[in-house]
JSON list of C-alpha atoms in Angstrom, two decimals:
[
{"chain": "A", "resi": 261, "resn": "MET", "atom": "CA", "xyz": [0.00, 0.00, 0.00]},
{"chain": "A", "resi": 262, "resn": "GLY", "atom": "CA", "xyz": [1.07, 3.58, -0.54]},
{"chain": "A", "resi": 263, "resn": "THR", "atom": "CA", "xyz": [2.04, 5.92, 2.22]},
{"chain": "A", "resi": 264, "resn": "GLN", "atom": "CA", "xyz": [-0.91, 7.54, 3.92]},
{"chain": "A", "resi": 265, "resn": "ILE", "atom": "CA", "xyz": [-0.61, 11.11, 5.09]},
{"chain": "A", "resi": 266, "resn": "LEU", "atom": "CA", "xyz": [-2.62, 12.42, 8.01]},
{"chain": "A", "resi": 267, "resn": "LEU", "atom": "CA", "xyz": [-1.85, 16.13, 8.14]},
{"chain": "A", "resi": 268, "resn": "HIS", "atom": "CA", "xyz": [-1.41, 18.10, 11.36]},
{"chain": "A", "resi": 269, "resn": "ASN", "atom": "CA", "xyz": [-4.49, 19.89, 12.65]},
{"chain": "A", "resi": 270, "resn": "GLN", "atom": "CA", "xyz": [-2.60, 23.18, 12.42]},
{"chain": "A", "resi": 271, "resn": "LEU", "atom": "CA", "xyz": [-2.84, 23.04, 8.62]},
{"chain": "A", "resi": 272, "resn": "GLY", "atom": "CA", "xyz": [-5.05, 25.88, 7.51]},
{"chain": "A", "resi": 273, "resn": "ILE", "atom": "CA", "xyz": [-7.69, 26.14, 4.85]},
{"chain": "A", "resi": 274, "resn": "HIS", "atom": "CA", "xyz": [-6.01, 24.81, 1.74]},
{"chain": "A", "resi": 275, "resn": "PRO", "atom": "CA", "xyz": [-2.79, 23.83, 0.12]},
{"chain": "A", "resi": 276, "resn": "SER", "atom": "CA", "xyz": [-2.50, 25.05, -3.45]},
{"chain": "A", "resi": 277, "resn": "ILE", "atom": "CA", "xyz": [-0.74, 23.21, -6.25]},
{"chain": "A", "resi": 278, "resn": "HIS", "atom": "CA", "xyz": [0.92, 25.15, -9.06]},
{"chain": "A", "resi": 279, "resn": "LEU", "atom": "CA", "xyz": [1.69, 23.09, -12.17]},
{"chain": "A", "resi": 280, "resn": "HIS", "atom": "CA", "xyz": [2.86, 23.91, -15.68]},
{"chain": "A", "resi": 281, "resn": "GLN", "atom": "CA", "xyz": [2.10, 21.90, -18.82]},
{"chain": "A", "resi": 282, "resn": "GLU", "atom": "CA", "xyz": [5.59, 20.63, -19.60]},
{"chain": "A", "resi": 283, "resn": "SER", "atom": "CA", "xyz": [6.82, 17.07, -20.01]},
{"chain": "A", "resi": 284, "resn": "ARG", "atom": "CA", "xyz": [9.51, 17.39, -17.31]},
{"chain": "A", "resi": 285, "resn": "GLN", "atom": "CA", "xyz": [6.77, 17.84, -14.74]},
{"chain": "A", "resi": 286, "resn": "ARG", "atom": "CA", "xyz": [5.25, 14.40, -15.18]},
{"chain": "A", "resi": 287, "resn": "PRO", "atom": "CA", "xyz": [5.91, 13.47, -11.53]},
{"chain": "A", "resi": 288, "resn": "GLY", "atom": "CA", "xyz": [3.87, 16.50, -10.48]},
{"chain": "A", "resi": 289, "resn": "ARG", "atom": "CA", "xyz": [1.00, 15.30, -12.63]},
{"chain": "A", "resi": 290, "resn": "LYS", "atom": "CA", "xyz": [1.30, 11.79, -11.18]},
{"chain": "A", "resi": 291, "resn": "PHE", "atom": "CA", "xyz": [1.22, 13.32, -7.71]},
{"chain": "A", "resi": 292, "resn": "VAL", "atom": "CA", "xyz": [-1.98, 15.20, -8.56]},
{"chain": "A", "resi": 293, "resn": "PHE", "atom": "CA", "xyz": [-3.58, 12.15, -10.18]},
{"chain": "A", "resi": 294, "resn": "PHE", "atom": "CA", "xyz": [-2.62, 9.47, -7.65]},
{"chain": "A", "resi": 295, "resn": "ASN", "atom": "CA", "xyz": [-1.81, 11.13, -4.34]},
{"chain": "A", "resi": 296, "resn": "ILE", "atom": "CA", "xyz": [-4.08, 14.18, -4.00]},
{"chain": "A", "resi": 297, "resn": "PRO", "atom": "CA", "xyz": [-7.23, 12.00, -3.73]},
{"chain": "A", "resi": 298, "resn": "GLN", "atom": "CA", "xyz": [-5.53, 9.97, -0.97]},
{"chain": "A", "resi": 299, "resn": "ILE", "atom": "CA", "xyz": [-4.66, 13.13, 0.94]},
{"chain": "A", "resi": 300, "resn": "GLN", "atom": "CA", "xyz": [-8.22, 14.46, 0.55]},
{"chain": "A", "resi": 301, "resn": "TYR", "atom": "CA", "xyz": [-9.70, 11.16, 1.74]},
{"chain": "A", "resi": 302, "resn": "LYS", "atom": "CA", "xyz": [-7.56, 11.00, 4.87]},
{"chain": "A", "resi": 303, "resn": "ASN", "atom": "CA", "xyz": [-7.92, 14.75, 5.61]},
{"chain": "A", "resi": 304, "resn": "PRO", "atom": "CA", "xyz": [-11.51, 15.77, 4.72]},
{"chain": "A", "resi": 305, "resn": "TRP", "atom": "CA", "xyz": [-11.20, 19.18, 6.45]},
{"chain": "A", "resi": 306, "resn": "VAL", "atom": "CA", "xyz": [-8.45, 20.27, 4.03]},
{"chain": "A", "resi": 307, "resn": "GLN", "atom": "CA", "xyz": [-9.50, 22.12, 0.89]},
{"chain": "A", "resi": 308, "resn": "ILE", "atom": "CA", "xyz": [-7.12, 21.75, -2.05]},
{"chain": "A", "resi": 309, "resn": "MET", "atom": "CA", "xyz": [-6.86, 24.23, -4.92]},
{"chain": "A", "resi": 310, "resn": "MET", "atom": "CA", "xyz": [-4.96, 23.63, -8.15]},
{"chain": "A", "resi": 311, "resn": "PHE", "atom": "CA", "xyz": [-3.58, 26.31, -10.46]},
{"chain": "A", "resi": 312, "resn": "LYS", "atom": "CA", "xyz": [-2.27, 25.36, -13.90]},
{"chain": "A", "resi": 313, "resn": "ASN", "atom": "CA", "xyz": [0.09, 27.27, -16.20]},
{"chain": "A", "resi": 314, "resn": "MET", "atom": "CA", "xyz": [0.59, 30.17, -13.80]},
{"chain": "A", "resi": 315, "resn": "THR", "atom": "CA", "xyz": [4.25, 29.68, -12.89]},
{"chain": "A", "resi": 316, "resn": "PRO", "atom": "CA", "xyz": [7.25, 28.28, -14.78]},
{"chain": "A", "resi": 317, "resn": "THR", "atom": "CA", "xyz": [8.11, 25.81, -11.99]},
{"chain": "A", "resi": 318, "resn": "PRO", "atom": "CA", "xyz": [5.70, 23.57, -10.08]},
{"chain": "A", "resi": 319, "resn": "PHE", "atom": "CA", "xyz": [5.37, 23.92, -6.32]},
{"chain": "A", "resi": 320, "resn": "LEU", "atom": "CA", "xyz": [2.99, 23.24, -3.46]},
{"chain": "A", "resi": 321, "resn": "ARG", "atom": "CA", "xyz": [1.95, 25.92, -1.00]},
{"chain": "A", "resi": 322, "resn": "PHE", "atom": "CA", "xyz": [0.43, 25.08, 2.37]},
{"chain": "A", "resi": 323, "resn": "TYR", "atom": "CA", "xyz": [-1.18, 27.65, 4.66]},
{"chain": "A", "resi": 324, "resn": "LEU", "atom": "CA", "xyz": [-0.93, 27.07, 8.40]},
{"chain": "A", "resi": 325, "resn": "ASP", "atom": "CA", "xyz": [-3.35, 28.39, 11.02]},
{"chain": "A", "resi": 326, "resn": "SER", "atom": "CA", "xyz": [-0.71, 30.81, 12.24]},
{"chain": "A", "resi": 327, "resn": "GLY", "atom": "CA", "xyz": [-0.73, 32.55, 8.83]},
{"chain": "A", "resi": 328, "resn": "GLU", "atom": "CA", "xyz": [2.61, 31.03, 7.88]},
{"chain": "A", "resi": 329, "resn": "GLN", "atom": "CA", "xyz": [3.09, 29.54, 4.40]},
{"chain": "A", "resi": 330, "resn": "VAL", "atom": "CA", "xyz": [5.06, 26.40, 3.60]},
{"chain": "A", "resi": 331, "resn": "LEU", "atom": "CA", "xyz": [6.36, 26.08, 0.04]},
{"chain": "A", "resi": 332, "resn": "VAL", "atom": "CA", "xyz": [7.46, 22.73, -1.40]},
{"chain": "A", "resi": 333, "resn": "ASP", "atom": "CA", "xyz": [9.37, 22.58, -4.70]},
{"chain": "A", "resi": 334, "resn": "VAL", "atom": "CA", "xyz": [8.25, 19.55, -6.74]},
{"chain": "A", "resi": 335, "resn": "GLU", "atom": "CA", "xyz": [10.06, 20.14, -10.04]},
{"chain": "A", "resi": 336, "resn": "THR", "atom": "CA", "xyz": [12.66, 17.36, -9.89]},
{"chain": "A", "resi": 337, "resn": "LYS", "atom": "CA", "xyz": [10.95, 15.00, -7.43]},
{"chain": "A", "resi": 338, "resn": "SER", "atom": "CA", "xyz": [8.92, 11.88, -8.14]},
{"chain": "A", "resi": 339, "resn": "ASN", "atom": "CA", "xyz": [5.43, 11.59, -6.73]},
{"chain": "A", "resi": 340, "resn": "LYS", "atom": "CA", "xyz": [6.70, 9.21, -4.01]},
{"chain": "A", "resi": 341, "resn": "GLU", "atom": "CA", "xyz": [9.42, 11.65, -3.00]},
{"chain": "A", "resi": 342, "resn": "ILE", "atom": "CA", "xyz": [6.83, 14.44, -2.86]},
{"chain": "A", "resi": 343, "resn": "MET", "atom": "CA", "xyz": [4.59, 12.34, -0.61]},
{"chain": "A", "resi": 344, "resn": "GLU", "atom": "CA", "xyz": [7.47, 11.43, 1.71]},
{"chain": "A", "resi": 345, "resn": "HIS", "atom": "CA", "xyz": [8.55, 15.07, 1.93]},
{"chain": "A", "resi": 346, "resn": "ILE", "atom": "CA", "xyz": [5.02, 16.29, 2.74]},
{"chain": "A", "resi": 347, "resn": "LYS", "atom": "CA", "xyz": [4.63, 13.53, 5.32]},
{"chain": "A", "resi": 348, "resn": "LYS", "atom": "CA", "xyz": [7.93, 14.54, 6.89]},
{"chain": "A", "resi": 349, "resn": "ILE", "atom": "CA", "xyz": [7.16, 18.27, 7.17]},
{"chain": "A", "resi": 350, "resn": "LEU", "atom": "CA", "xyz": [3.36, 18.35, 7.63]},
{"chain": "A", "resi": 351, "resn": "GLY", "atom": "CA", "xyz": [2.30, 14.81, 8.53]},
{"chain": "A", "resi": 352, "resn": "LYS", "atom": "CA", "xyz": [1.60, 13.45, 11.97]},
{"chain": "A", "resi": 353, "resn": "ASN", "atom": "CA", "xyz": [4.29, 11.17, 13.36]},
{"chain": "A", "resi": 354, "resn": "GLU", "atom": "CA", "xyz": [3.62, 7.62, 14.56]},
{"chain": "A", "resi": 355, "resn": "GLU", "atom": "CA", "xyz": [3.53, 8.62, 18.23]},
{"chain": "A", "resi": 356, "resn": "THR", "atom": "CA", "xyz": [0.84, 11.24, 17.62]},
{"chain": "A", "resi": 357, "resn": "LEU", "atom": "CA", "xyz": [-1.24, 8.81, 15.55]},
{"chain": "A", "resi": 358, "resn": "GLU", "atom": "CA", "xyz": [-1.02, 6.12, 18.25]},
{"chain": "A", "resi": 359, "resn": "LYS", "atom": "CA", "xyz": [-1.91, 8.62, 20.99]},
{"chain": "A", "resi": 360, "resn": "GLU", "atom": "CA", "xyz": [-4.97, 9.87, 19.05]},
{"chain": "A", "resi": 361, "resn": "GLU", "atom": "CA", "xyz": [-6.08, 6.30, 18.36]},
{"chain": "A", "resi": 362, "resn": "GLN", "atom": "CA", "xyz": [-5.81, 5.41, 22.06]},
{"chain": "A", "resi": 363, "resn": "GLU", "atom": "CA", "xyz": [-7.83, 8.50, 23.03]},
{"chain": "A", "resi": 364, "resn": "LYS", "atom": "CA", "xyz": [-10.45, 7.62, 20.45]},
{"chain": "A", "resi": 365, "resn": "LYS", "atom": "CA", "xyz": [-10.67, 4.04, 21.72]},
{"chain": "A", "resi": 366, "resn": "GLN", "atom": "CA", "xyz": [-10.84, 5.22, 25.32]},
{"chain": "A", "resi": 367, "resn": "LEU", "atom": "CA", "xyz": [-13.68, 7.66, 24.59]},
{"chain": "A", "resi": 368, "resn": "SER", "atom": "CA", "xyz": [-15.74, 5.20, 22.60]},
{"chain": "A", "resi": 369, "resn": "HIS", "atom": "CA", "xyz": [-15.32, 2.16, 24.87]},
{"chain": "A", "resi": 370, "resn": "PRO", "atom": "CA", "xyz": [-18.80, 0.88, 25.77]},
{"chain": "A", "resi": 371, "resn": "ALA", "atom": "CA", "xyz": [-17.86, 0.12, 29.38]},
{"chain": "A", "resi": 372, "resn": "HIS", "atom": "CA", "xyz": [-17.24, 3.79, 30.20]},
{"chain": "A", "resi": 373, "resn": "PHE", "atom": "CA", "xyz": [-19.98, 5.90, 31.76]},
{"chain": "A", "resi": 374, "resn": "GLY", "atom": "CA", "xyz": [-20.18, 9.64, 32.19]},
{"chain": "A", "resi": 375, "resn": "PRO", "atom": "CA", "xyz": [-21.32, 12.80, 30.41]},
{"chain": "A", "resi": 376, "resn": "ARG", "atom": "CA", "xyz": [-22.40, 12.27, 26.78]},
{"chain": "A", "resi": 377, "resn": "LYS", "atom": "CA", "xyz": [-19.64, 14.60, 25.68]},
{"chain": "A", "resi": 378, "resn": "TYR", "atom": "CA", "xyz": [-17.04, 12.00, 26.66]},
{"chain": "A", "resi": 379, "resn": "CYS", "atom": "CA", "xyz": [-18.80, 8.62, 26.88]},
{"chain": "A", "resi": 380, "resn": "LEU", "atom": "CA", "xyz": [-21.39, 6.58, 25.04]},
{"chain": "A", "resi": 381, "resn": "ARG", "atom": "CA", "xyz": [-23.60, 6.13, 28.12]},
{"chain": "A", "resi": 382, "resn": "GLU", "atom": "CA", "xyz": [-24.40, 8.35, 31.07]},
{"chain": "A", "resi": 383, "resn": "CYS", "atom": "CA", "xyz": [-25.57, 5.60, 33.41]},
{"chain": "A", "resi": 384, "resn": "ILE", "atom": "CA", "xyz": [-25.42, 1.81, 33.79]},
{"chain": "A", "resi": 385, "resn": "CYS", "atom": "CA", "xyz": [-29.22, 1.73, 33.58]},
{"chain": "A", "resi": 386, "resn": "GLU", "atom": "CA", "xyz": [-28.95, 2.46, 29.85]},
{"chain": "A", "resi": 387, "resn": "VAL", "atom": "CA", "xyz": [-27.43, -1.00, 29.30]},
{"chain": "A", "resi": 388, "resn": "GLU", "atom": "CA", "xyz": [-29.97, -3.66, 28.41]},
{"chain": "A", "resi": 389, "resn": "GLY", "atom": "CA", "xyz": [-30.62, -6.10, 31.26]},
{"chain": "A", "resi": 390, "resn": "GLN", "atom": "CA", "xyz": [-29.59, -3.71, 34.05]},
{"chain": "A", "resi": 391, "resn": "VAL", "atom": "CA", "xyz": [-31.85, -2.36, 36.80]},
{"chain": "A", "resi": 392, "resn": "PRO", "atom": "CA", "xyz": [-33.30, 1.01, 35.76]},
{"chain": "A", "resi": 393, "resn": "CYS", "atom": "CA", "xyz": [-32.52, 4.20, 37.69]},
{"chain": "A", "resi": 394, "resn": "PRO", "atom": "CA", "xyz": [-34.74, 4.62, 40.78]},
{"chain": "A", "resi": 395, "resn": "GLY", "atom": "CA", "xyz": [-35.34, 8.22, 39.76]},
{"chain": "A", "resi": 396, "resn": "LEU", "atom": "CA", "xyz": [-37.00, 7.10, 36.53]},
{"chain": "A", "resi": 397, "resn": "VAL", "atom": "CA", "xyz": [-38.67, 3.81, 37.53]},
{"chain": "A", "resi": 398, "resn": "PRO", "atom": "CA", "xyz": [-39.44, 3.00, 41.19]},
{"chain": "A", "resi": 399, "resn": "LEU", "atom": "CA", "xyz": [-37.55, -0.02, 42.52]},
{"chain": "A", "resi": 400, "resn": "PRO", "atom": "CA", "xyz": [-39.44, -3.00, 43.96]},
{"chain": "A", "resi": 401, "resn": "ARG", "atom": "CA", "xyz": [-39.95, -2.66, 47.72]},
{"chain": "A", "resi": 402, "resn": "GLU", "atom": "CA", "xyz": [-37.59, -5.55, 48.43]},
{"chain": "A", "resi": 403, "resn": "MET", "atom": "CA", "xyz": [-34.69, -3.68, 46.83]},
{"chain": "A", "resi": 404, "resn": "THR", "atom": "CA", "xyz": [-35.02, -0.45, 48.83]},
{"chain": "A", "resi": 405, "resn": "GLY", "atom": "CA", "xyz": [-32.89, 0.30, 51.88]},
{"chain": "A", "resi": 406, "resn": "LYS", "atom": "CA", "xyz": [-35.86, 1.45, 53.98]},
{"chain": "A", "resi": 407, "resn": "TYR", "atom": "CA", "xyz": [-37.63, -1.89, 53.54]},
{"chain": "A", "resi": 408, "resn": "LYS", "atom": "CA", "xyz": [-34.48, -3.87, 54.44]},
{"chain": "A", "resi": 409, "resn": "ALA", "atom": "CA", "xyz": [-33.93, -1.72, 57.55]},
{"chain": "A", "resi": 410, "resn": "ALA", "atom": "CA", "xyz": [-37.55, -2.22, 58.61]},
{"chain": "A", "resi": 411, "resn": "LEU", "atom": "CA", "xyz": [-37.19, -6.01, 58.18]},
{"chain": "A", "resi": 412, "resn": "LYS", "atom": "CA", "xyz": [-34.05, -6.01, 60.34]},
{"chain": "A", "resi": 413, "resn": "ALA", "atom": "CA", "xyz": [-35.77, -3.95, 63.01]},
{"chain": "A", "resi": 414, "resn": "SER", "atom": "CA", "xyz": [-38.83, -6.22, 63.07]},
{"chain": "A", "resi": 415, "resn": "ALA", "atom": "CA", "xyz": [-36.63, -9.33, 63.21]},
{"chain": "A", "resi": 416, "resn": "GLN", "atom": "CA", "xyz": [-34.78, -8.01, 66.27]},
{"chain": "A", "resi": 417, "resn": "ASP", "atom": "CA", "xyz": [-38.01, -7.23, 68.15]}
]
């Protein structure tokens, strides 16, 4: 499989691709044809714009949230080299990907309970087969603490 690029969240609105219609820029065309769809699929929040025949040399321009621009020259590189370079400068490293995956697993684990913002369920009573919350459905008398205390008191008398 090809290399997959998950871009950093700090990447701004859109990278732009500047290509020129010359034969020496075939790798740039291959990059656009094969790799841009992969990048868009893995990073749906990123908008990509392409400009053709505007500059004599092809390059990629990325805009970061801080307003900074990152330029990548692609004139003499193959599409694989371009992908590796982008992954190196703008991609998430393995540690970050593993950390995000662990957080995602931890948040979506069905055994966790808490506010809906963080967990799938707020209470154990939402699980099928569990006793419902006493605030919503009254418990049977035998399961209440008052009844058990009264039984103990009557047994001691």
